[in-house]
PDB file of C-alpha atoms in Angstrom:
ATOM      1  CA  MET C   1     -52.972  20.794 -82.120  1.00  0.00           C
ATOM      2  CA  LYS C   2     -50.729  23.603 -80.991  1.00  0.00           C
ATOM      3  CA  LYS C   3     -52.270  23.369 -77.474  1.00  0.00           C
ATOM      4  CA  ASN C   4     -51.402  19.544 -77.438  1.00  0.00           C
ATOM      5  CA  MET C   5     -47.982  20.264 -78.619  1.00  0.00           C
ATOM      6  CA  PHE C   6     -47.494  23.053 -75.909  1.00  0.00           C
ATOM      7  CA  MET C   7     -48.891  20.687 -73.076  1.00  0.00           C
ATOM      8  CA  LEU C   8     -46.639  18.045 -74.401  1.00  0.00           C
ATOM      9  CA  LEU C   9     -43.549  20.169 -74.107  1.00  0.00           C
ATOM     10  CA  LEU C  10     -44.564  21.453 -70.816  1.00  0.00           C
ATOM     11  CA  THR C  11     -44.996  17.929 -69.463  1.00  0.00           C
ATOM     12  CA  LEU C  12     -41.498  17.187 -70.779  1.00  0.00           C
ATOM     13  CA  MET C  13     -39.717  19.983 -69.400  1.00  0.00           C
ATOM     14  CA  LEU C  14     -41.436  19.594 -65.863  1.00  0.00           C
ATOM     15  CA  SER C  15     -40.454  15.984 -65.920  1.00  0.00           C
ATOM     16  CA  GLY C  16     -36.785  16.862 -66.828  1.00  0.00           C
ATOM     17  CA  CYS C  17     -36.647  19.461 -64.010  1.00  0.00           C
ATOM     18  CA  LEU C  18     -38.077  17.067 -61.571  1.00  0.00           C
ATOM     19  CA  GLY C  19     -35.966  14.332 -62.483  1.00  0.00           C
ATOM     20  CA  ILE C  20     -32.903  16.597 -61.990  1.00  0.00           C
ATOM     21  CA  GLU C  21     -34.268  17.561 -58.509  1.00  0.00           C
ATOM     22  CA  LYS C  22     -34.747  14.131 -57.706  1.00  0.00           C
ATOM     23  CA  GLY C  23     -31.373  13.111 -58.935  1.00  0.00           C
ATOM     24  CA  GLU C  24     -29.666  15.838 -56.905  1.00  0.00           C
ATOM     25  CA  THR C  25     -31.991  14.711 -53.928  1.00  0.00           C
ATOM     26  CA  GLU C  26     -30.884  11.045 -54.211  1.00  0.00           C
ATOM     27  CA  ALA C  27     -27.276  12.085 -54.652  1.00  0.00           C
ATOM     28  CA  SER C  28     -27.307  14.121 -51.521  1.00  0.00           C
ATOM     29  CA  ILE C  29     -29.031  11.357 -49.572  1.00  0.00           C
ATOM     30  CA  ASP C  30     -26.193   8.969 -50.648  1.00  0.00           C
ATOM     31  CA  GLU C  31     -23.609  11.615 -49.735  1.00  0.00           C
ATOM     32  CA  VAL C  32     -25.069  12.237 -46.266  1.00  0.00           C
ATOM     33  CA  GLU C  33     -25.527   8.486 -45.470  1.00  0.00           C
ATOM     34  CA  ALA C  34     -21.795   7.830 -46.688  1.00  0.00           C
ATOM     35  CA  ILE C  35     -20.715  10.096 -43.710  1.00  0.00           C
ATOM     36  CA  THR C  36     -19.291   8.200 -40.892  1.00  0.00           C
ATOM     37  CA  ILE C  37     -19.248   9.032 -37.152  1.00  0.00           C
ATOM     38  CA  ASP C  38     -17.802   5.636 -35.775  1.00  0.00           C
ATOM     39  CA  LYS C  39     -14.336   6.790 -35.034  1.00  0.00           C
ATOM     40  CA  GLY C  40     -12.827   9.146 -32.670  1.00  0.00           C
ATOM     41  CA  THR C  41     -10.276  10.030 -30.181  1.00  0.00           C
ATOM     42  CA  ILE C  42      -9.810  11.519 -26.705  1.00  0.00           C
ATOM     43  CA  THR C  43      -6.565  13.635 -25.985  1.00  0.00           C
ATOM     44  CA  ILE C  44      -5.521  14.234 -22.483  1.00  0.00           C
ATOM     45  CA  GLY C  45      -2.364  16.362 -22.136  1.00  0.00           C
ATOM     46  CA  LYS C  46      -0.085  14.938 -24.853  1.00  0.00           C
ATOM     47  CA  THR C  47      -1.677  11.519 -25.184  1.00  0.00           C
ATOM     48  CA  GLU C  48      -4.250  10.829 -27.690  1.00  0.00           C
ATOM     49  CA  SER C  49      -6.281   7.542 -27.220  1.00  0.00           C
ATOM     50  CA  GLU C  50      -9.007   5.946 -29.513  1.00  0.00           C
ATOM     51  CA  LEU C  51     -12.391   5.944 -28.025  1.00  0.00           C
ATOM     52  CA  ILE C  52     -14.231   2.636 -27.748  1.00  0.00           C
ATOM     53  CA  LEU C  53     -17.314   2.286 -29.838  1.00  0.00           C
ATOM     54  CA  ASN C  54     -20.136   1.508 -27.813  1.00  0.00           C
ATOM     55  CA  GLU C  55     -22.157  -0.525 -30.394  1.00  0.00           C
ATOM     56  CA  GLU C  56     -24.816  -1.599 -27.794  1.00  0.00           C
ATOM     57  CA  GLY C  57     -25.655   2.053 -26.889  1.00  0.00           C
ATOM     58  CA  TYR C  58     -25.709   1.115 -23.246  1.00  0.00           C
ATOM     59  CA  GLU C  59     -25.550   4.081 -20.887  1.00  0.00           C
ATOM     60  CA  ALA C  60     -22.367   4.581 -18.843  1.00  0.00           C
ATOM     61  CA  ILE C  61     -24.080   3.893 -15.569  1.00  0.00           C
ATOM     62  CA  HIS C  62     -24.797   0.538 -16.687  1.00  0.00           C
ATOM     63  CA  LEU C  63     -21.381  -0.449 -17.960  1.00  0.00           C
ATOM     64  CA  SER C  64     -19.317  -0.925 -14.740  1.00  0.00           C
ATOM     65  CA  GLU C  65     -18.721  -4.761 -15.126  1.00  0.00           C
ATOM     66  CA  TYR C  66     -18.081  -4.436 -18.974  1.00  0.00           C
ATOM     67  CA  THR C  67     -15.628  -1.616 -18.460  1.00  0.00           C
ATOM     68  CA  LYS C  68     -13.551  -3.606 -15.972  1.00  0.00           C
ATOM     69  CA  GLN C  69     -12.265  -5.586 -18.945  1.00  0.00           C
ATOM     70  CA  LEU C  70     -11.457  -2.340 -21.098  1.00  0.00           C
ATOM     71  CA  PRO C  71      -8.119  -0.456 -20.986  1.00  0.00           C
ATOM     72  CA  SER C  72      -7.972   2.755 -19.059  1.00  0.00           C
ATOM     73  CA  ILE C  73      -6.594   6.118 -19.781  1.00  0.00           C
ATOM     74  CA  VAL C  74      -4.418   7.443 -16.904  1.00  0.00           C
ATOM     75  CA  ALA C  75      -4.906  11.062 -16.323  1.00  0.00           C
ATOM     76  CA  ARG C  76      -3.925  13.758 -13.932  1.00  0.00           C
ATOM     77  CA  PRO C  77      -6.300  15.264 -11.620  1.00  0.00           C
ATOM     78  CA  ASN C  78      -8.140  18.411 -13.232  1.00  0.00           C
ATOM     79  CA  GLU C  79      -6.505  17.799 -16.754  1.00  0.00           C
ATOM     80  CA  THR C  80      -8.436  18.793 -19.770  1.00  0.00           C
ATOM     81  CA  ALA C  81      -9.802  16.115 -22.225  1.00  0.00           C
ATOM     82  CA  THR C  82     -10.702  16.918 -25.712  1.00  0.00           C
ATOM     83  CA  ILE C  83     -13.040  14.876 -27.728  1.00  0.00           C
ATOM     84  CA  HIS C  84     -12.667  14.524 -31.522  1.00  0.00           C
ATOM     85  CA  ILE C  85     -15.087  12.330 -33.811  1.00  0.00           C
ATOM     86  CA  ASP C  86     -14.959  12.148 -37.501  1.00  0.00           C
ATOM     87  CA  ASN C  87     -16.831  14.401 -39.611  1.00  0.00           C
ATOM     88  CA  ASP C  88     -17.752  16.832 -36.620  1.00  0.00           C
ATOM     89  CA  PRO C  89     -21.052  15.450 -35.185  1.00  0.00           C
ATOM     90  CA  ASN C  90     -22.852  17.049 -32.219  1.00  0.00           C
ATOM     91  CA  VAL C  91     -21.174  15.745 -29.016  1.00  0.00           C
ATOM     92  CA  SER C  92     -22.876  15.150 -25.578  1.00  0.00           C
ATOM     93  CA  VAL C  93     -20.650  13.471 -22.597  1.00  0.00           C
ATOM     94  CA  TYR C  94     -21.889  11.817 -19.666  1.00  0.00           C
ATOM     95  CA  LEU C  95     -20.087  10.862 -16.690  1.00  0.00           C
ATOM     96  CA  TRP C  96     -22.145   7.963 -15.174  1.00  0.00           C
ATOM     97  CA  ASP C  97     -25.562   9.304 -15.595  1.00  0.00           C
ATOM     98  CA  LYS C  98     -24.617  13.094 -15.469  1.00  0.00           C
ATOM     99  CA  ASN C  99     -24.274  15.673 -18.240  1.00  0.00           C
ATOM    100  CA  VAL C 100     -20.883  17.117 -18.357  1.00  0.00           C
ATOM    101  CA  PRO C 101     -20.237  20.779 -19.584  1.00  0.00           C
ATOM    102  CA  LEU C 102     -18.272  21.027 -22.737  1.00  0.00           C
ATOM    103  CA  LYS C 103     -16.309  23.762 -24.027  1.00  0.00           C
ATOM    104  CA  LEU C 104     -15.243  23.196 -27.671  1.00  0.00           C
ATOM    105  CA  ASN C 105     -15.647  19.681 -27.158  1.00  0.00           C
ATOM    106  CA  SER C 106     -13.368  19.588 -23.970  1.00  0.00           C
ATOM    107  CA  PHE C 107     -13.866  18.940 -20.026  1.00  0.00           C
ATOM    108  CA  SER C 108     -11.963  18.772 -17.159  1.00  0.00           C
ATOM    109  CA  ILE C 109     -11.119  15.433 -15.478  1.00  0.00           C
ATOM    110  CA  PRO C 110     -12.203  15.178 -11.861  1.00  0.00           C
ATOM    111  CA  TYR C 111      -9.828  15.800  -8.907  1.00  0.00           C
ATOM    112  CA  GLU C 112     -10.837  12.624  -6.983  1.00  0.00           C
ATOM    113  CA  THR C 113      -8.960   9.270  -7.510  1.00  0.00           C
ATOM    114  CA  GLY C 114     -10.839   6.658  -9.143  1.00  0.00           C
ATOM    115  CA  LEU C 115     -11.885   4.997 -12.483  1.00  0.00           C
ATOM    116  CA  TYR C 116     -14.304   7.172 -14.393  1.00  0.00           C
ATOM    117  CA  VAL C 117     -16.644   5.915 -17.180  1.00  0.00           C
ATOM    118  CA  TYR C 118     -17.600   8.422 -19.718  1.00  0.00           C
ATOM    119  CA  ASN C 119     -20.430   7.711 -22.163  1.00  0.00           C
ATOM    120  CA  ILE C 120     -19.881  10.044 -25.315  1.00  0.00           C
ATOM    121  CA  GLU C 121     -23.002  10.495 -27.803  1.00  0.00           C
ATOM    122  CA  ALA C 122     -22.367  11.508 -31.100  1.00  0.00           C
ATOM    123  CA  LYS C 123     -25.210  12.838 -33.588  1.00  0.00           C
ATOM    124  CA  ARG C 124     -25.935  13.859 -36.854  1.00  0.00           C
ATOM    125  CA  PRO C 125     -29.098  14.306 -38.489  1.00  0.00           C
ATOM    126  CA  THR C 126     -29.034  10.762 -40.108  1.00  0.00           C
ATOM    127  CA  LYS C 127     -26.519   9.312 -37.933  1.00  0.00           C
ATOM    128  CA  LYS C 128     -25.931   8.550 -34.134  1.00  0.00           C
ATOM    129  CA  ALA C 129     -23.051   6.709 -32.306  1.00  0.00           C
ATOM    130  CA  ASN C 130     -22.158   5.914 -28.796  1.00  0.00           C
ATOM    131  CA  PHE C 131     -18.480   5.894 -27.482  1.00  0.00           C
ATOM    132  CA  ILE C 132     -16.769   4.933 -24.150  1.00  0.00           C
ATOM    133  CA  ALA C 133     -13.780   6.389 -22.402  1.00  0.00           C
ATOM    134  CA  VAL C 134     -12.727   4.784 -19.286  1.00  0.00           C
ATOM    135  CA  ILE C 135     -10.294   7.234 -17.517  1.00  0.00           C
ATOM    136  CA  GLU C 136      -8.219   6.592 -14.238  1.00  0.00           C
ATOM    137  CA  VAL C 137      -7.069   9.026 -11.920  1.00  0.00           C
ATOM    138  CA  PRO C 138      -4.509   7.686  -9.420  1.00  0.00           C
ATOM    139  CA  TYR C 139      -2.445   9.072  -6.576  1.00  0.00           C
ATOM    140  CA  GLU C 140       1.121  10.016  -7.623  1.00  0.00           C
ATOM    141  CA  PHE C 141       3.547   9.898  -4.957  1.00  0.00           C
ATOM    142  CA  LYS C 142       7.168  11.431  -4.748  1.00  0.00           C
ATOM    143  CA  ARG C 143       9.940  11.693  -2.482  1.00  0.00           C
ATOM    144  CA  VAL C 144      11.131  15.292  -1.493  1.00  0.00           C
ATOM    145  CA  GLN C 145      14.279  15.573   0.440  1.00  0.00           C
ATOM    146  CA  ARG C 146      14.200  17.782   3.714  1.00  0.00           C
ATOM    147  CA  GLU C 147      16.775  19.113   6.110  1.00  0.00           C
ATOM    148  CA  LYS C 148      14.606  20.204   8.989  1.00  0.00           C
ATOM    149  CA  GLU C 149      13.368  17.564  11.430  1.00  0.00           C
ATOM    150  CA  PRO C 150       9.453  17.889  12.218  1.00  0.00           C
ATOM    151  CA  ASP C 151       8.460  20.141  15.038  1.00  0.00           C
ATOM    152  CA  ASP C 152       6.916  17.277  16.855  1.00  0.00           C
ATOM    153  CA  PRO C 153       9.410  14.481  17.523  1.00  0.00           C
ATOM    154  CA  LYS C 154       6.848  12.319  19.901  1.00  0.00           C
ATOM    155  CA  ALA C 155       4.793  12.033  16.728  1.00  0.00           C
ATOM    156  CA  TRP C 156       7.449   9.492  15.144  1.00  0.00           C
ATOM    157  CA  ILE C 157       6.184   5.900  14.716  1.00  0.00           C
ATOM    158  CA  PRO C 158       8.864   3.333  14.715  1.00  0.00           C
ATOM    159  CA  SER C 159       9.011   0.665  12.181  1.00  0.00           C
ATOM    160  CA  PRO C 160       8.557  -3.211  13.694  1.00  0.00           C
ATOM    161  CA  ASN C 161      12.412  -3.597  13.095  1.00  0.00           C
ATOM    162  CA  GLY C 162      13.271  -0.233  14.462  1.00  0.00           C
ATOM    163  CA  GLU C 163      15.372   0.943  11.381  1.00  0.00           C
ATOM    164  CA  LYS C 164      12.885   3.670  10.101  1.00  0.00           C
ATOM    165  CA  GLN C 165      10.336   6.150  11.547  1.00  0.00           C
ATOM    166  CA  VAL C 166       7.147   7.852   9.960  1.00  0.00           C
ATOM    167  CA  MET C 167       4.611  10.265  10.984  1.00  0.00           C
ATOM    168  CA  ILE C 168       2.168  12.518   9.710  1.00  0.00           C
ATOM    169  CA  GLU C 169       3.311  16.210   9.981  1.00  0.00           C
ATOM    170  CA  GLY C 170       0.879  19.391  10.139  1.00  0.00           C
ATOM    171  CA  LEU C 171      -2.554  17.373  10.649  1.00  0.00           C
ATOM    172  CA  GLY C 172      -4.812  19.336  12.753  1.00  0.00           C
ATOM    173  CA  GLU C 173      -8.431  18.757  13.887  1.00  0.00           C
ATOM    174  CA  PHE C 174     -10.101  20.238  10.971  1.00  0.00           C
ATOM    175  CA  GLU C 175      -8.986  21.513   7.516  1.00  0.00           C
ATOM    176  CA  ALA C 176      -5.397  20.760   7.761  1.00  0.00           C
ATOM    177  CA  ASN C 177      -2.947  19.223   4.917  1.00  0.00           C
ATOM    178  CA  GLY C 178      -1.215  16.602   6.589  1.00  0.00           C
ATOM    179  CA  THR C 179       2.396  15.399   4.960  1.00  0.00           C
ATOM    180  CA  ILE C 180       3.759  11.688   5.138  1.00  0.00           C
ATOM    181  CA  VAL C 181       7.358  12.075   6.730  1.00  0.00           C
ATOM    182  CA  LEU C 182       9.724   9.035   6.600  1.00  0.00           C
ATOM    183  CA  LYS C 183      12.951   8.913   8.349  1.00  0.00           C
ATOM    184  CA  GLU C 184      15.872   6.275   7.708  1.00  0.00           C
ATOM    185  CA  LEU C 185      17.681   6.095  10.941  1.00  0.00           C
ATOM    186  CA  ALA C 186      20.866   4.711   9.719  1.00  0.00           C
ATOM    187  CA  SER C 187      21.474   7.379   7.239  1.00  0.00           C
ATOM    188  CA  ASN C 188      19.630  10.003   9.088  1.00  0.00           C
ATOM    189  CA  THR C 189      17.782  11.043   5.942  1.00  0.00           C
ATOM    190  CA  ILE C 190      14.372  12.680   6.165  1.00  0.00           C
ATOM    191  CA  GLU C 191      11.783  12.534   3.301  1.00  0.00           C
ATOM    192  CA  ASN C 192       8.478  13.973   2.835  1.00  0.00           C
ATOM    193  CA  ILE C 193       6.208  11.583   0.753  1.00  0.00           C
ATOM    194  CA  ASP C 194       3.886  14.114  -1.230  1.00  0.00           C
ATOM    195  CA  PHE C 195       1.028  12.972  -3.362  1.00  0.00           C
ATOM    196  CA  ASN C 196      -0.496  14.776  -6.551  1.00  0.00           C
ATOM    197  CA  HIS C 197      -3.867  16.118  -4.898  1.00  0.00           C
ATOM    198  CA  GLY C 198      -2.311  19.125  -3.216  1.00  0.00           C
ATOM    199  CA  PHE C 199      -4.971  20.924  -0.814  1.00  0.00           C
ATOM    200  CA  GLN C 200      -7.772  18.659  -1.741  1.00  0.00           C
ATOM    201  CA  TRP C 201      -6.767  15.544   0.072  1.00  0.00           C
ATOM    202  CA  THR C 202      -4.798  14.340   2.878  1.00  0.00           C
ATOM    203  CA  ALA C 203      -3.294  11.304   4.702  1.00  0.00           C
ATOM    204  CA  LYS C 204      -5.078  11.160   8.187  1.00  0.00           C
ATOM    205  CA  LYS C 205      -3.970   8.241  10.055  1.00  0.00           C
ATOM    206  CA  ILE C 206      -0.922   6.052   9.497  1.00  0.00           C
ATOM    207  CA  ALA C 207       0.520   2.786  10.928  1.00  0.00           C
ATOM    208  CA  TRP C 208       3.477   0.371  10.051  1.00  0.00           C
ATOM    209  CA  TYR C 209       2.096  -2.747   8.005  1.00  0.00           C
ATOM    210  CA  ASP C 210       5.648  -4.213   8.067  1.00  0.00           C
ATOM    211  CA  ASN C 211       9.272  -2.935   7.770  1.00  0.00           C
ATOM    212  CA  ASP C 212       8.861  -1.423   4.299  1.00  0.00           C
ATOM    213  CA  SER C 213       5.161  -0.143   3.999  1.00  0.00           C
ATOM    214  CA  VAL C 214       2.314   1.264   5.900  1.00  0.00           C
ATOM    215  CA  LEU C 215      -1.396   1.489   6.122  1.00  0.00           C
ATOM    216  CA  THR C 216      -2.945   4.990   5.827  1.00  0.00           C
ATOM    217  CA  THR C 217      -6.225   6.724   5.333  1.00  0.00           C
ATOM    218  CA  ILE C 218      -6.576   9.244   2.793  1.00  0.00           C
ATOM    219  CA  GLY C 219      -9.667  11.789   2.991  1.00  0.00           C
ATOM    220  CA  PHE C 220     -11.030  15.254   2.260  1.00  0.00           C
ATOM    221  CA  VAL C 221      -8.724  18.006   3.515  1.00  0.00           C
ATOM    222  CA  HIS C 222     -11.609  20.600   3.824  1.00  0.00           C
ATOM    223  CA  GLY C 223     -14.899  20.430   5.820  1.00  0.00           C
ATOM    224  CA  THR C 224     -15.495  19.674   9.472  1.00  0.00           C
ATOM    225  CA  VAL C 225     -17.839  16.843   8.778  1.00  0.00           C
ATOM    226  CA  THR C 226     -15.528  14.076   7.406  1.00  0.00           C
ATOM    227  CA  ARG C 227     -13.460  12.490  10.088  1.00  0.00           C
ATOM    228  CA  GLY C 228     -11.530   9.768   7.954  1.00  0.00           C
ATOM    229  CA  GLY C 229     -11.417   8.201   4.717  1.00  0.00           C
ATOM    230  CA  ASN C 230     -10.613   5.134   2.650  1.00  0.00           C
ATOM    231  CA  LEU C 231      -7.731   2.939   3.659  1.00  0.00           C
ATOM    232  CA  TYR C 232      -4.857   2.105   1.642  1.00  0.00           C
ATOM    233  CA  HIS C 233      -1.444   0.323   1.808  1.00  0.00           C
ATOM    234  CA  LEU C 234       1.531   2.353   0.819  1.00  0.00           C
ATOM    235  CA  ASN C 235       4.892   0.648  -0.200  1.00  0.00           C
ATOM    236  CA  LEU C 236       7.602   2.976   0.911  1.00  0.00           C
ATOM    237  CA  THR C 237       9.908   1.740  -1.392  1.00  0.00           C
ATOM    238  CA  THR C 238       8.132   1.852  -4.733  1.00  0.00           C
ATOM    239  CA  LEU C 239       5.676   4.241  -3.547  1.00  0.00           C
ATOM    240  CA  GLU C 240       2.886   2.055  -5.041  1.00  0.00           C
ATOM    241  CA  LEU C 241      -0.520   2.718  -3.382  1.00  0.00           C
ATOM    242  CA  THR C 242      -3.091  -0.300  -3.197  1.00  0.00           C
ATOM    243  CA  PRO C 243      -6.793   0.335  -2.018  1.00  0.00           C
ATOM    244  CA  ILE C 244      -7.705  -1.889   0.987  1.00  0.00           C
ATOM    245  CA  LEU C 245     -10.834  -0.576   2.275  1.00  0.00           C
ATOM    246  CA  GLU C 246     -12.902   1.707  -0.331  1.00  0.00           C
ATOM    247  CA  LEU C 247     -16.374   2.338   1.400  1.00  0.00           C
ATOM    248  CA  PRO C 248     -19.555   3.675   0.268  1.00  0.00           C
ATOM    249  CA  VAL C 249     -20.217   7.611   0.247  1.00  0.00           C
ATOM    250  CA  LYS C 250     -21.518   7.574   3.824  1.00  0.00           C
ATOM    251  CA  GLU C 251     -18.834   5.373   5.350  1.00  0.00           C
ATOM    252  CA  GLU C 252     -15.389   6.357   6.161  1.00  0.00           C
ATOM    253  CA  VAL C 253     -12.478   4.741   8.072  1.00  0.00           C
ATOM    254  CA  ALA C 254     -12.023   6.989  11.337  1.00  0.00           C
ATOM    255  CA  ASP C 255      -9.449   4.865  13.088  1.00  0.00           C
ATOM    256  CA  PHE C 256      -7.548   1.672  12.702  1.00  0.00           C
ATOM    257  CA  SER C 257      -5.068  -0.697  14.169  1.00  0.00           C
ATOM    258  CA  ILE C 258      -3.273  -3.945  13.219  1.00  0.00           C
ATOM    259  CA  GLU C 259      -2.155  -6.605  15.761  1.00  0.00           C
ATOM    260  CA  GLY C 260      -0.918  -9.650  14.497  1.00  0.00           C
ATOM    261  CA  ASN C 261      -3.148 -11.170  11.982  1.00  0.00           C
ATOM    262  CA  LEU C 262      -6.146  -8.843  12.455  1.00  0.00           C
ATOM    263  CA  LEU C 263      -6.936  -5.588  11.267  1.00  0.00           C
ATOM    264  CA  THR C 264      -9.370  -3.499  13.425  1.00  0.00           C
ATOM    265  CA  TYR C 265     -11.005  -0.491  12.171  1.00  0.00           C
ATOM    266  CA  GLU C 266     -13.554   2.041  13.183  1.00  0.00           C
ATOM    267  CA  VAL C 267     -15.936   3.146  10.470  1.00  0.00           C
ATOM    268  CA  HIS C 268     -17.885   6.365  10.958  1.00  0.00           C
ATOM    269  CA  VAL C 269     -21.386   6.128   9.366  1.00  0.00           C
ATOM    270  CA  TYR C 270     -23.579   8.888   8.241  1.00  0.00           C
ATOM    271  CA  GLU C 271     -27.434   8.223   8.851  1.00  0.00           C
ATOM    272  CA  ASP C 272     -28.675  11.263   6.723  1.00  0.00           C
ATOM    273  CA  ASP C 273     -28.181  12.781   3.390  1.00  0.00           C
ATOM    274  CA  ASP C 274     -26.690  15.956   4.969  1.00  0.00           C
ATOM    275  CA  MET C 275     -23.852  13.783   6.370  1.00  0.00           C
ATOM    276  CA  ILE C 276     -24.303  15.213   9.957  1.00  0.00           C
ATOM    277  CA  LYS C 277     -25.879  12.819  11.952  1.00  0.00           C
ATOM    278  CA  GLY C 278     -23.853   9.365  12.509  1.00  0.00           C
ATOM    279  CA  TYR C 279     -22.416   6.589  14.469  1.00  0.00           C
ATOM    280  CA  MET C 280     -19.399   4.549  15.172  1.00  0.00           C
ATOM    281  CA  GLU C 281     -19.162   1.135  14.042  1.00  0.00           C
ATOM    282  CA  THR C 282     -16.192  -1.530  14.827  1.00  0.00           C
ATOM    283  CA  ARG C 283     -15.148  -3.672  12.163  1.00  0.00           C
ATOM    284  CA  THR C 284     -12.317  -6.290  11.429  1.00  0.00           C
ATOM    285  CA  LEU C 285     -10.347  -7.720   8.458  1.00  0.00           C
ATOM    286  CA  GLU C 286      -8.067 -10.549   8.313  1.00  0.00           C
ATOM    287  CA  ARG C 287      -4.540  -9.756   7.321  1.00  0.00           C
ATOM    288  CA  SER C 288      -4.766 -12.799   4.932  1.00  0.00           C
ATOM    289  CA  THR C 289      -7.263 -10.573   2.870  1.00  0.00           C
ATOM    290  CA  ILE C 290      -5.102  -7.660   2.641  1.00  0.00           C
ATOM    291  CA  GLU C 291      -2.088 -10.022   1.214  1.00  0.00           C
ATOM    292  CA  GLU C 292      -4.605 -11.230  -1.320  1.00  0.00           C
ATOM    293  CA  LYS C 293      -5.305  -7.650  -2.402  1.00  0.00           C
ATOM    294  CA  LEU C 294      -1.651  -6.934  -2.662  1.00  0.00           C
ATOM    295  CA  LYS C 295      -1.016 -10.117  -4.706  1.00  0.00           C
ATOM    296  CA  ARG C 296      -3.619  -9.062  -7.157  1.00  0.00           C
ATOM    297  CA  LYS C 297      -2.164  -5.722  -7.552  1.00  0.00           C
ATOM    298  CA  ASN C 298       1.036  -7.082  -8.431  1.00  0.00           C
TER     299      ASN C 298
END
């Protein structure tokens, strides 16, 4: 009898203990499940923006068409971006398909202009979420007044109406940083048209498009491989830059001229991955196509 009573008491005690442990386990699971990681922000400089929840979980490299419809965050070259997601999950960041090194959930924006799509993964033991951040790095131009005339007055290119002159000053054969210089003949004022990429990029070739704007190639400063860059339209009044020819990685506009309604340009095409061997190819573009690009930009 005593033995039976003892076993009954032991069973009740064990059941009670197990019940408490089970209750605690259920409560802790409920607590974990209640944790959310579906909201986050990205801070660049003094600007904080909400991350876009990627509910489908697509990789950023497959989002090129979709992200064109999303708002972009404008950033300066090499600025620091910091990710914050609710409840501090483990965060991984991918630029297209490449992992981005993080330090305290922060990373550096690239120097190169363009639209960058970041895929941000947030993970907890029982939760996972994907976010998208679309960051745009534009060229930023500014006017800088100068007193001194350029050293090479023969480099001036007159505007079609003869009221202005433009040139690229300081551009050598290799690894030279050229500055766009604009001269107003009526007021005899000279300005440098500087842009924000410092020693990374330079204007390499320039020609008048009309009396108030020019076409210019912008490419790498450093390295003896590159001969040109992409082709842009620069409004000298508003300093607004519009891409005209953005070529693949192994192609660059080496030279161009515009006569009447036709833009003729020389493209240097690299044949190998080391970008050593290549050939020149002549192509043309109707002026009406450029006008369409400018209208879409405005």
